[in-house]
mmCIF file of C-alpha atoms in Angstrom:
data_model
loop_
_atom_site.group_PDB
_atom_site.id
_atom_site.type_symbol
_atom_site.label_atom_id
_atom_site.label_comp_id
_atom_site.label_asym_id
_atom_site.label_seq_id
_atom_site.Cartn_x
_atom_site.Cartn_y
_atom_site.Cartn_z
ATOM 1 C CA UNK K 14 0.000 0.000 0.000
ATOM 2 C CA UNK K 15 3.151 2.740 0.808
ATOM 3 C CA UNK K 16 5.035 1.867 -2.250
ATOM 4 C CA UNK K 17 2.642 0.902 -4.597
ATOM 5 C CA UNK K 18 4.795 -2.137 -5.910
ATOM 6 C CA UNK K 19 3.864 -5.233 -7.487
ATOM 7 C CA UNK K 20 2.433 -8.449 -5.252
ATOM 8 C CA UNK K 21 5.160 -10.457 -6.670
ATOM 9 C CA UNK K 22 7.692 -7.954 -6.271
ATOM 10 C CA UNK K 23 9.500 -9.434 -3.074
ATOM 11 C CA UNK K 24 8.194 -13.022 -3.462
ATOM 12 C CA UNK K 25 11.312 -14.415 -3.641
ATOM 13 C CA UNK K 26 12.693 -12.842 -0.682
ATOM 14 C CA UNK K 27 9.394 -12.641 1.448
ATOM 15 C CA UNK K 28 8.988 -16.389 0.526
ATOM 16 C CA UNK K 29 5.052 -15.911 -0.356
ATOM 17 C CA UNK K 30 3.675 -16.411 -3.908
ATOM 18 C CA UNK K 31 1.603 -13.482 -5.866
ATOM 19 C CA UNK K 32 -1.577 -14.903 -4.793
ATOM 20 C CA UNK K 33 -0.970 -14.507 -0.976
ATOM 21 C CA UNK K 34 0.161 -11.022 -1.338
ATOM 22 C CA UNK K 35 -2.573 -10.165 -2.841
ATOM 23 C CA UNK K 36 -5.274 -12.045 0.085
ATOM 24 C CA UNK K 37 -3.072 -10.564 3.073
ATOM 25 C CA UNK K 38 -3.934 -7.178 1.252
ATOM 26 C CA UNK K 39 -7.715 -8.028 1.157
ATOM 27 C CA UNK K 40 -7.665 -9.272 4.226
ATOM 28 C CA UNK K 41 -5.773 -6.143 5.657
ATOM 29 C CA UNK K 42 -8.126 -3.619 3.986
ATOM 30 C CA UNK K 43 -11.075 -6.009 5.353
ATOM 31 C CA UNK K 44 -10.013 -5.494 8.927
ATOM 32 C CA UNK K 45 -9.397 -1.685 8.692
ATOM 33 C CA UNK K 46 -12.580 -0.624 7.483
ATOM 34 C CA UNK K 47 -14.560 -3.173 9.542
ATOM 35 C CA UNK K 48 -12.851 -2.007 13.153
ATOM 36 C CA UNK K 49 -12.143 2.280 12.139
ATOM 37 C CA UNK K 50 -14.922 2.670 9.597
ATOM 38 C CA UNK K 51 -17.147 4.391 12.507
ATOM 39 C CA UNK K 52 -13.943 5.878 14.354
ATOM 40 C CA UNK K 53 -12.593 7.513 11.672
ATOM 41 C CA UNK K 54 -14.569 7.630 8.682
ATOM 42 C CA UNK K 55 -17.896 9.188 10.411
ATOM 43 C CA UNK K 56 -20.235 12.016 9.984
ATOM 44 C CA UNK K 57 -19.071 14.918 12.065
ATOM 45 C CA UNK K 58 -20.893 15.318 15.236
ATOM 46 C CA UNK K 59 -22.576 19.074 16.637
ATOM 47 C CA UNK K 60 -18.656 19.370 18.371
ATOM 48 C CA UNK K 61 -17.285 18.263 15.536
ATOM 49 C CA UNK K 62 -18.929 21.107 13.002
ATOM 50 C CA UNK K 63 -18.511 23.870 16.159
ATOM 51 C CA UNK K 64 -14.483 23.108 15.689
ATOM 52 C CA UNK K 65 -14.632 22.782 12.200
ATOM 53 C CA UNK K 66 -16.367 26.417 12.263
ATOM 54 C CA UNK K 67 -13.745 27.535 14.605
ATOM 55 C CA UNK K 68 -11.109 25.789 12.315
ATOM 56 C CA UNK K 69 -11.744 27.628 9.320
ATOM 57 C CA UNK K 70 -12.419 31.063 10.496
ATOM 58 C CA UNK K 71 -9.290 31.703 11.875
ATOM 59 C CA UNK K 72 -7.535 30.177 8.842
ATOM 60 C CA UNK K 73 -9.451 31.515 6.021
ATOM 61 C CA UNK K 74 -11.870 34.027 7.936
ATOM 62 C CA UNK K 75 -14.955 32.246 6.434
ATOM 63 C CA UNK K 76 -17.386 31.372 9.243
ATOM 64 C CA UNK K 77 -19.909 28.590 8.728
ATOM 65 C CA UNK K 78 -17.350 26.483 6.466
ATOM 66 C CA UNK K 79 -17.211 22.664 6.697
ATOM 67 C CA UNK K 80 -14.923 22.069 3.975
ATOM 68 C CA UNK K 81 -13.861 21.944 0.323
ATOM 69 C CA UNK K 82 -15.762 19.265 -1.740
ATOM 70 C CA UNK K 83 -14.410 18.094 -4.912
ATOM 71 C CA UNK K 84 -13.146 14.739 -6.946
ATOM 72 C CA UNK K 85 -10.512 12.730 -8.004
ATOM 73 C CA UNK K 86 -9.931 9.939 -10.493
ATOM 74 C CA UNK K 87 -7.613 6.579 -9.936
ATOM 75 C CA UNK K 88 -6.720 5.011 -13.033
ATOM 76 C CA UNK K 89 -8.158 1.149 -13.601
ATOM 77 C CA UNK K 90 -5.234 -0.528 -15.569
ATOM 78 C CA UNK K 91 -6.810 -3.785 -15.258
ATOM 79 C CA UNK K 92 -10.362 -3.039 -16.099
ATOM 80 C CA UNK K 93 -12.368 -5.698 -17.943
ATOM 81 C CA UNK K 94 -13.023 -4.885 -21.537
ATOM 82 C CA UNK K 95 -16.538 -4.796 -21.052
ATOM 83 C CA UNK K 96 -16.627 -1.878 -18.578
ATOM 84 C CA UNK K 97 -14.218 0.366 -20.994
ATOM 85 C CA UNK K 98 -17.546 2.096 -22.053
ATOM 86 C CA UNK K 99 -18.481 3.239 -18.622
ATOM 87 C CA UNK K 100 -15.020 3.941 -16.981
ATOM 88 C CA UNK K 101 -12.864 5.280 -19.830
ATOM 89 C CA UNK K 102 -12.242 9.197 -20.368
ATOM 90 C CA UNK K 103 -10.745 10.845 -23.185
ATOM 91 C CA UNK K 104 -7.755 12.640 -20.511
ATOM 92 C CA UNK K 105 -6.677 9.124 -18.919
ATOM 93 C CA UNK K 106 -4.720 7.029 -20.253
ATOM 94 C CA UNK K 107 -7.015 3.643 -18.507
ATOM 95 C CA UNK K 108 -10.071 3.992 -17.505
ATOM 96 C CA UNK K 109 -10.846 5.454 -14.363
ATOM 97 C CA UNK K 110 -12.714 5.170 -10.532
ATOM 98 C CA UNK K 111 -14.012 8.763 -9.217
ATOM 99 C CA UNK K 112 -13.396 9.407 -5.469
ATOM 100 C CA UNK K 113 -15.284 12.159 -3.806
ATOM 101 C CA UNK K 114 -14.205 13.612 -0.926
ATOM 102 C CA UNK K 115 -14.639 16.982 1.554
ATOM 103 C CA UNK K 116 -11.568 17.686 3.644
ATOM 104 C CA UNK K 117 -11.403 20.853 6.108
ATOM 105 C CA UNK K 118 -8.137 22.741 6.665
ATOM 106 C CA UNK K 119 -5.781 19.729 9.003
ATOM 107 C CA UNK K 120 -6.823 18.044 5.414
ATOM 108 C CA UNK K 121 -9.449 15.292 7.771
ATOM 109 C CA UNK K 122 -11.721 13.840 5.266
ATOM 110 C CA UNK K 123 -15.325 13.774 6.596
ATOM 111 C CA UNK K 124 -16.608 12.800 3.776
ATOM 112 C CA UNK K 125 -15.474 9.764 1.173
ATOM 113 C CA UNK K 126 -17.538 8.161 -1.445
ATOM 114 C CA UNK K 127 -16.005 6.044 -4.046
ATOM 115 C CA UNK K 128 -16.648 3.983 -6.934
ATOM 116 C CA UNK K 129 -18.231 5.836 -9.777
ATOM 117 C CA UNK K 130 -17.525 4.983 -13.140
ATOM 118 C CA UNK K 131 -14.975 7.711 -14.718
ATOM 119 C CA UNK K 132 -16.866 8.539 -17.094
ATOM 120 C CA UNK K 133 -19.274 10.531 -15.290
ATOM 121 C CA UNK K 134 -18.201 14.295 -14.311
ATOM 122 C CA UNK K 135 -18.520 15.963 -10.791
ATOM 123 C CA UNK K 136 -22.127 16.693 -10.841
ATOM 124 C CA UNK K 137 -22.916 13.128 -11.787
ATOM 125 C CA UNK K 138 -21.275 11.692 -8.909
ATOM 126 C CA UNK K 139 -22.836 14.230 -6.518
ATOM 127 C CA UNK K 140 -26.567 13.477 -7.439
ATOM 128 C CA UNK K 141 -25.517 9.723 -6.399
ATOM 129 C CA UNK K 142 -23.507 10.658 -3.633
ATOM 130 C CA UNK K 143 -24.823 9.888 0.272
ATOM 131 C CA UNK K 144 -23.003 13.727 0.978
ATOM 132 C CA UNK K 145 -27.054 14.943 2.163
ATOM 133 C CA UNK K 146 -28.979 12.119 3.263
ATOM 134 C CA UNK K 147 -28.884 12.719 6.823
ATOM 135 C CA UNK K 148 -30.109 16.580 5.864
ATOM 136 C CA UNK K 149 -32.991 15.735 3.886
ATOM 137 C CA UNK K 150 -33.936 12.450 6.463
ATOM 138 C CA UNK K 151 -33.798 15.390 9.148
ATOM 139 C CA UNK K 152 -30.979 13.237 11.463
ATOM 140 C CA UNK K 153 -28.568 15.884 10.617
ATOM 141 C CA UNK K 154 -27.078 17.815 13.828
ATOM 142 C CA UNK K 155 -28.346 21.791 12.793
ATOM 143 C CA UNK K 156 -25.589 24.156 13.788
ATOM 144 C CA UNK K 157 -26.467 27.505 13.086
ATOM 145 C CA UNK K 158 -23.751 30.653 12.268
ATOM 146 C CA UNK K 159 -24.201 34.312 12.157
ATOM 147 C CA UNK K 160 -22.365 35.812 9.199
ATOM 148 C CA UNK K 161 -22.832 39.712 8.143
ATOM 149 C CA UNK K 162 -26.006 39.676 10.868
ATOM 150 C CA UNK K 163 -27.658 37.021 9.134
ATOM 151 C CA UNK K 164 -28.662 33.308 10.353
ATOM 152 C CA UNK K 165 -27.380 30.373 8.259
ATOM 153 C CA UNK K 166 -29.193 27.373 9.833
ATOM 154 C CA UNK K 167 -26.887 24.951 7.706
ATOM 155 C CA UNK K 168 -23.066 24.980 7.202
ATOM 156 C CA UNK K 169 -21.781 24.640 3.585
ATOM 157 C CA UNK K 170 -18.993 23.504 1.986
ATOM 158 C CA UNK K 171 -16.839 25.633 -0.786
ATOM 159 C CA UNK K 172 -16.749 24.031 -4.603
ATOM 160 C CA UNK K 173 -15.794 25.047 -8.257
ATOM 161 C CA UNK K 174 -17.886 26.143 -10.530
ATOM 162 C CA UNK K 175 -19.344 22.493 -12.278
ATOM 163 C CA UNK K 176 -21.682 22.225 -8.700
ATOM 164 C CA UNK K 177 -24.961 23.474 -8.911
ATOM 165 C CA UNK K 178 -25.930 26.722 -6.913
ATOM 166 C CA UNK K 179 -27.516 25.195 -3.912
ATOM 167 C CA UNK K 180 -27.342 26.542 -0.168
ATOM 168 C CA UNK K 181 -24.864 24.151 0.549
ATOM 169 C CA UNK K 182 -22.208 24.986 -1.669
ATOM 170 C CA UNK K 183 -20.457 28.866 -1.973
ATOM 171 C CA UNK K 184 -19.022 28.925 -5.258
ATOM 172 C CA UNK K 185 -16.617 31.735 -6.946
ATOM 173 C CA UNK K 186 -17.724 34.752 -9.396
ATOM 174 C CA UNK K 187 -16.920 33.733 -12.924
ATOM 175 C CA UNK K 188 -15.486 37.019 -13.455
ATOM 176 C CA UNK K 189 -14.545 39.669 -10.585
ATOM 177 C CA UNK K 190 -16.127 42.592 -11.357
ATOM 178 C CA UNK K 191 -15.434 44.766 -7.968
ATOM 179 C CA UNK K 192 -12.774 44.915 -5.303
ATOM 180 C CA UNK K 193 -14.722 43.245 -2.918
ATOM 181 C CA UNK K 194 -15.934 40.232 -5.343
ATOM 182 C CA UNK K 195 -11.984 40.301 -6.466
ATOM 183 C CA UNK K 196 -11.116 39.661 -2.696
ATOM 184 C CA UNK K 197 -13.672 36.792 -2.407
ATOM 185 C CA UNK K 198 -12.649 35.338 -5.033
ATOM 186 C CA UNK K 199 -8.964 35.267 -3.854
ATOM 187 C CA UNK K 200 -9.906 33.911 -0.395
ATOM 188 C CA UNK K 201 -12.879 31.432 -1.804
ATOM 189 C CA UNK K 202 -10.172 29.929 -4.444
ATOM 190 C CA UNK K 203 -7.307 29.838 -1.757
ATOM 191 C CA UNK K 204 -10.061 27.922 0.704
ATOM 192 C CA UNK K 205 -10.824 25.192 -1.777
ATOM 193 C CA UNK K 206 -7.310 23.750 -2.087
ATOM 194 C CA UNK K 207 -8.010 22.395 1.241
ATOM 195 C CA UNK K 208 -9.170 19.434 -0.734
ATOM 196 C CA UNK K 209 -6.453 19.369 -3.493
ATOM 197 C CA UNK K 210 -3.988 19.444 -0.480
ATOM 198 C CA UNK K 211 -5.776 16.463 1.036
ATOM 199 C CA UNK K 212 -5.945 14.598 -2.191
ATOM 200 C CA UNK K 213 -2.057 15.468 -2.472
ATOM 201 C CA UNK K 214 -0.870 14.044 0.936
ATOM 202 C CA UNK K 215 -3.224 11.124 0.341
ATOM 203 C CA UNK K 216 -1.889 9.894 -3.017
ATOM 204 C CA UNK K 217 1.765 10.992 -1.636
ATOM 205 C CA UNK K 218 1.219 8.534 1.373
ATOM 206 C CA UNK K 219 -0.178 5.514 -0.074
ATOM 207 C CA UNK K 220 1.565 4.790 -3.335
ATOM 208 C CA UNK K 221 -0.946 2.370 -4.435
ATOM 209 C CA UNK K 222 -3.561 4.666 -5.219
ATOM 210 C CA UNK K 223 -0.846 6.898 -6.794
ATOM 211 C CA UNK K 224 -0.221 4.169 -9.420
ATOM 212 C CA UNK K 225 -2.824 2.613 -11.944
ATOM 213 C CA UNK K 226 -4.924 -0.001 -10.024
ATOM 214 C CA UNK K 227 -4.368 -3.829 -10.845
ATOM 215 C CA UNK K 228 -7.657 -5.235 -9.264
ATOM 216 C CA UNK K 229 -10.148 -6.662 -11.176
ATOM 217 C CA UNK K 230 -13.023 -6.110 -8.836
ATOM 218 C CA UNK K 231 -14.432 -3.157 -7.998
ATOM 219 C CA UNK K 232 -15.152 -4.059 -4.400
ATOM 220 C CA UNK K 233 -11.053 -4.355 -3.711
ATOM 221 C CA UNK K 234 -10.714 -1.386 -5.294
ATOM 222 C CA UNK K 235 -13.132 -0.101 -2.642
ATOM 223 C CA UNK K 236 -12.022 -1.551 -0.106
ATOM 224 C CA UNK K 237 -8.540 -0.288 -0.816
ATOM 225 C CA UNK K 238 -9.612 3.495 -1.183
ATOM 226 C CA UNK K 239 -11.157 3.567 1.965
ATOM 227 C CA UNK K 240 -8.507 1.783 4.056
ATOM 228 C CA UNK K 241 -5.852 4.278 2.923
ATOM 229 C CA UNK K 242 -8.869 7.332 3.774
ATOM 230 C CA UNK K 243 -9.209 5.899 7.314
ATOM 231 C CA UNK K 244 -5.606 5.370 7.520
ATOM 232 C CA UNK K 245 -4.876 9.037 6.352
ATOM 233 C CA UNK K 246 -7.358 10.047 8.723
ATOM 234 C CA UNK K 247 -5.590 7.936 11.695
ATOM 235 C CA UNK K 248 -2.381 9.324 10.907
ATOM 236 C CA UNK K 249 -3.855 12.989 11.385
ATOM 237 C CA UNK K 250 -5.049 11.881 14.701
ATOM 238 C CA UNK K 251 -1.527 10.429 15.810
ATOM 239 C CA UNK K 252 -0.355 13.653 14.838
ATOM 240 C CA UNK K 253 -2.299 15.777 16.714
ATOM 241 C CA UNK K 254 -5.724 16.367 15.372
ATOM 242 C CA UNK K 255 -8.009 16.636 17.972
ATOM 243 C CA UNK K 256 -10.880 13.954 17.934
ATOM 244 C CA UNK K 257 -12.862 13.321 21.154
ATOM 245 C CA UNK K 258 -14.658 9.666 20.487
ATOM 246 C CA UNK K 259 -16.770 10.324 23.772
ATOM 247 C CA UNK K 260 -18.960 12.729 21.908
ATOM 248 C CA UNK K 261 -19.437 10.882 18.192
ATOM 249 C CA UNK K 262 -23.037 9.499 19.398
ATOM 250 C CA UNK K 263 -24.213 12.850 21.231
ATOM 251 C CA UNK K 264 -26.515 13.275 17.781
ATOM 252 C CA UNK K 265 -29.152 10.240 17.942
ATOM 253 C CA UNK K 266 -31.915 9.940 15.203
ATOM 254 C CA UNK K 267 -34.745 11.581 16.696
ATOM 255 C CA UNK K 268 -37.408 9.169 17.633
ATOM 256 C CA UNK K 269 -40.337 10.396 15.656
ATOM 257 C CA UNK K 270 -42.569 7.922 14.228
ATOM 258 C CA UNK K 271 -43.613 9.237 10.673
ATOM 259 C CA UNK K 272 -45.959 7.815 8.054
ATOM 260 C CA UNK K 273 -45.216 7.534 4.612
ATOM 261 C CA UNK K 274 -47.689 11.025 3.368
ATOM 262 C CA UNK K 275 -45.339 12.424 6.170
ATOM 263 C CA UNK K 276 -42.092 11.193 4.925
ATOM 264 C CA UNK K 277 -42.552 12.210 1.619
ATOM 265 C CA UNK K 278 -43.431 15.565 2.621
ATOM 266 C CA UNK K 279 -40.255 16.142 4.621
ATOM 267 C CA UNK K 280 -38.297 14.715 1.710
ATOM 268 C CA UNK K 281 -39.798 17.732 -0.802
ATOM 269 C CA UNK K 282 -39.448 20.139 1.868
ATOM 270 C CA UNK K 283 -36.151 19.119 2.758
ATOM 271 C CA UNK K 284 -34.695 18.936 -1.002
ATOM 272 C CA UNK K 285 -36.125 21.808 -1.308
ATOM 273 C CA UNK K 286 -34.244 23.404 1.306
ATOM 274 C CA UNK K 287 -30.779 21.924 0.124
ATOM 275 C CA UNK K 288 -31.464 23.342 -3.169
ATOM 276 C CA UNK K 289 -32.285 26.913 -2.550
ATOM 277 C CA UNK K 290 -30.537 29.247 -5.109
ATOM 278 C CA UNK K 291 -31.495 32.506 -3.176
ATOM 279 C CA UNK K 292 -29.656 31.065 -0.038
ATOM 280 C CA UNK K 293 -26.963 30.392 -2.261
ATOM 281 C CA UNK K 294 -27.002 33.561 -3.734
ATOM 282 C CA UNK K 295 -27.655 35.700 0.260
ATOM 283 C CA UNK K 296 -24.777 33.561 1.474
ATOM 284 C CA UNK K 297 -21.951 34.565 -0.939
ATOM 285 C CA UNK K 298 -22.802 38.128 -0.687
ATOM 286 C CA UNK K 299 -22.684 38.369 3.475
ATOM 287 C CA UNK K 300 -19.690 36.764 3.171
ATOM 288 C CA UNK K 301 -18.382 38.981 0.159
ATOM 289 C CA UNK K 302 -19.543 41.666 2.495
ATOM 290 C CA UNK K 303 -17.736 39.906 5.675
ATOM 291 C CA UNK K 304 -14.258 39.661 4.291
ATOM 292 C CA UNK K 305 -14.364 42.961 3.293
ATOM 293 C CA UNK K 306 -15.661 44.132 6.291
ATOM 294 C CA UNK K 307 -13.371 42.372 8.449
ATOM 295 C CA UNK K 308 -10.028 42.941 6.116
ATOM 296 C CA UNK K 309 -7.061 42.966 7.926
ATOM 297 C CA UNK K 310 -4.644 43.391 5.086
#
């Protein structure tokens, strides 16, 4: 997994055949996700978005951020032929697996879903992505922020321009047409590397994903992504990231019996919600008007 070599690179010395390499590997990446997955591959907790707000507004003076969201390809060398259609891109040499992922500023990925065919684009793999299901099921922890006097109920999470104007997400302006837009801009576009950072330090760390996969099965592949995420993540902790365990289940599902008239209603009202362009569009200018308010340059 560091070094990205071959199974039957060291068979000779090691004294274990191709075959074995390749099982202790499964097995490994098996055991990882099975005993961390809910350690350190979780949905962040009330404390957990309060220090994330924290987090960010001291480093990029953007209150109410939870992170950058964006994706990443790994290239499929041994993809069956019969899959090239749905997995092959015109910029890669193999076809390719899409990883997406939001990291905040320590580069701790809170978010990882992998698996969807390279052929799709950003926006594809977001419609398919589990990123909002606990907001629109209503289990989501609500953490309000003041920014510019105004009440955000929800935090969001800073993207490029392919994602869809929704509350969620604070995009760039195409084209800077002010000093204060030109200064949101800078700060917005600095923010987001967050997650090309992250993506960085992960492929730098775990050679295997920096090379093209060999699996055949899209379940190692998996399997593999995720153990090096949760490993990443680990590392961070090691390191010095503060995580307090004692507080991950503070956030239960509310126990609220609903029928299915009243489920469907809260799904509309809550997609609705999510996909608010206004919001979008009042969020971006309070915090235009925030960073400018609050410049210290």
């Amino acid at each position: 997994m560091a070094y990205g070599t071959a199974p039957d690179a060291f068979d000779e010395y090691l004294q274990i055949a191709e075959r074995t390499s390749r099982e202790c590997l499964d097995h490994f990446t098996k055991c990882i996700h099975v005993l961390y997955h809910n350690n350190f591959l979780r949905r962040p907790t009330a404390t957990d978005i309060q220090k994330t707000y924290q987090l960010h507004e001291e480093k990029h003076g953007l209150p109410g951020m939870l992170g950058s969201i964006d994706c990443m390809h790994w290239d499929w060398k041994n993809c069956p032929k019969a899959l090239h259609g749905q997995f092959k891109r015109s910029t890669h040499k193999y076809p390719t697996l899409m990883l997406e992922a939001v990291a905040d500023q320590k580069l701790w990925i809170w978010h990882a879903y992998f698996g969807v065919p390279g052929a799709n684009n950003d926006l594809n793999v977001l419609y398919g992505s589990p990123l909002f299901d606990d907001e629109i099921a209503d289990i989501a922890p609500e953490c309000p922020f003041v920014v510019n006097g105004h009440t955000y109920r929800k935090g969001y999470y800073l993207a490029d321009g392919i994602y869809p104007a929704w509350s969620t997400f604070v995009k760039t302006f195409s084209v800077a047409r002010d000093e204060k837009s030109l200064k949101f801009k800078r700060v917005q576009e600095a923010a987001r590397k967050d997650i090309e950072r992250a993506f960085g330090v992960l492929q730098g760390r775990w050679g295997i994903i920096r090379q093209p996969a060999r699996a055949m099965q899209i379940n190692t592949l998996k399997r593999i992504m995720y153990c090096c995420i949760i490993l990443h993540n680990m590392i961070l902790e090691d390191e010095g990231f503060e995580v307090n365990f004692r507080d991950m289940f503070v956030n239960p599902a509310p126990n609220i019996v609903r029928d299915w008239v009243e489920r469907c209603d809260l799904h509309v009202r809550k997609t609705k919600e999510l996909r608010d362009r206004k919001t979008h569009t009042d969020l971006r200018q309070d915090l235009m008007e925030h960073l400018w308010n609050n410049d210290d340059e």
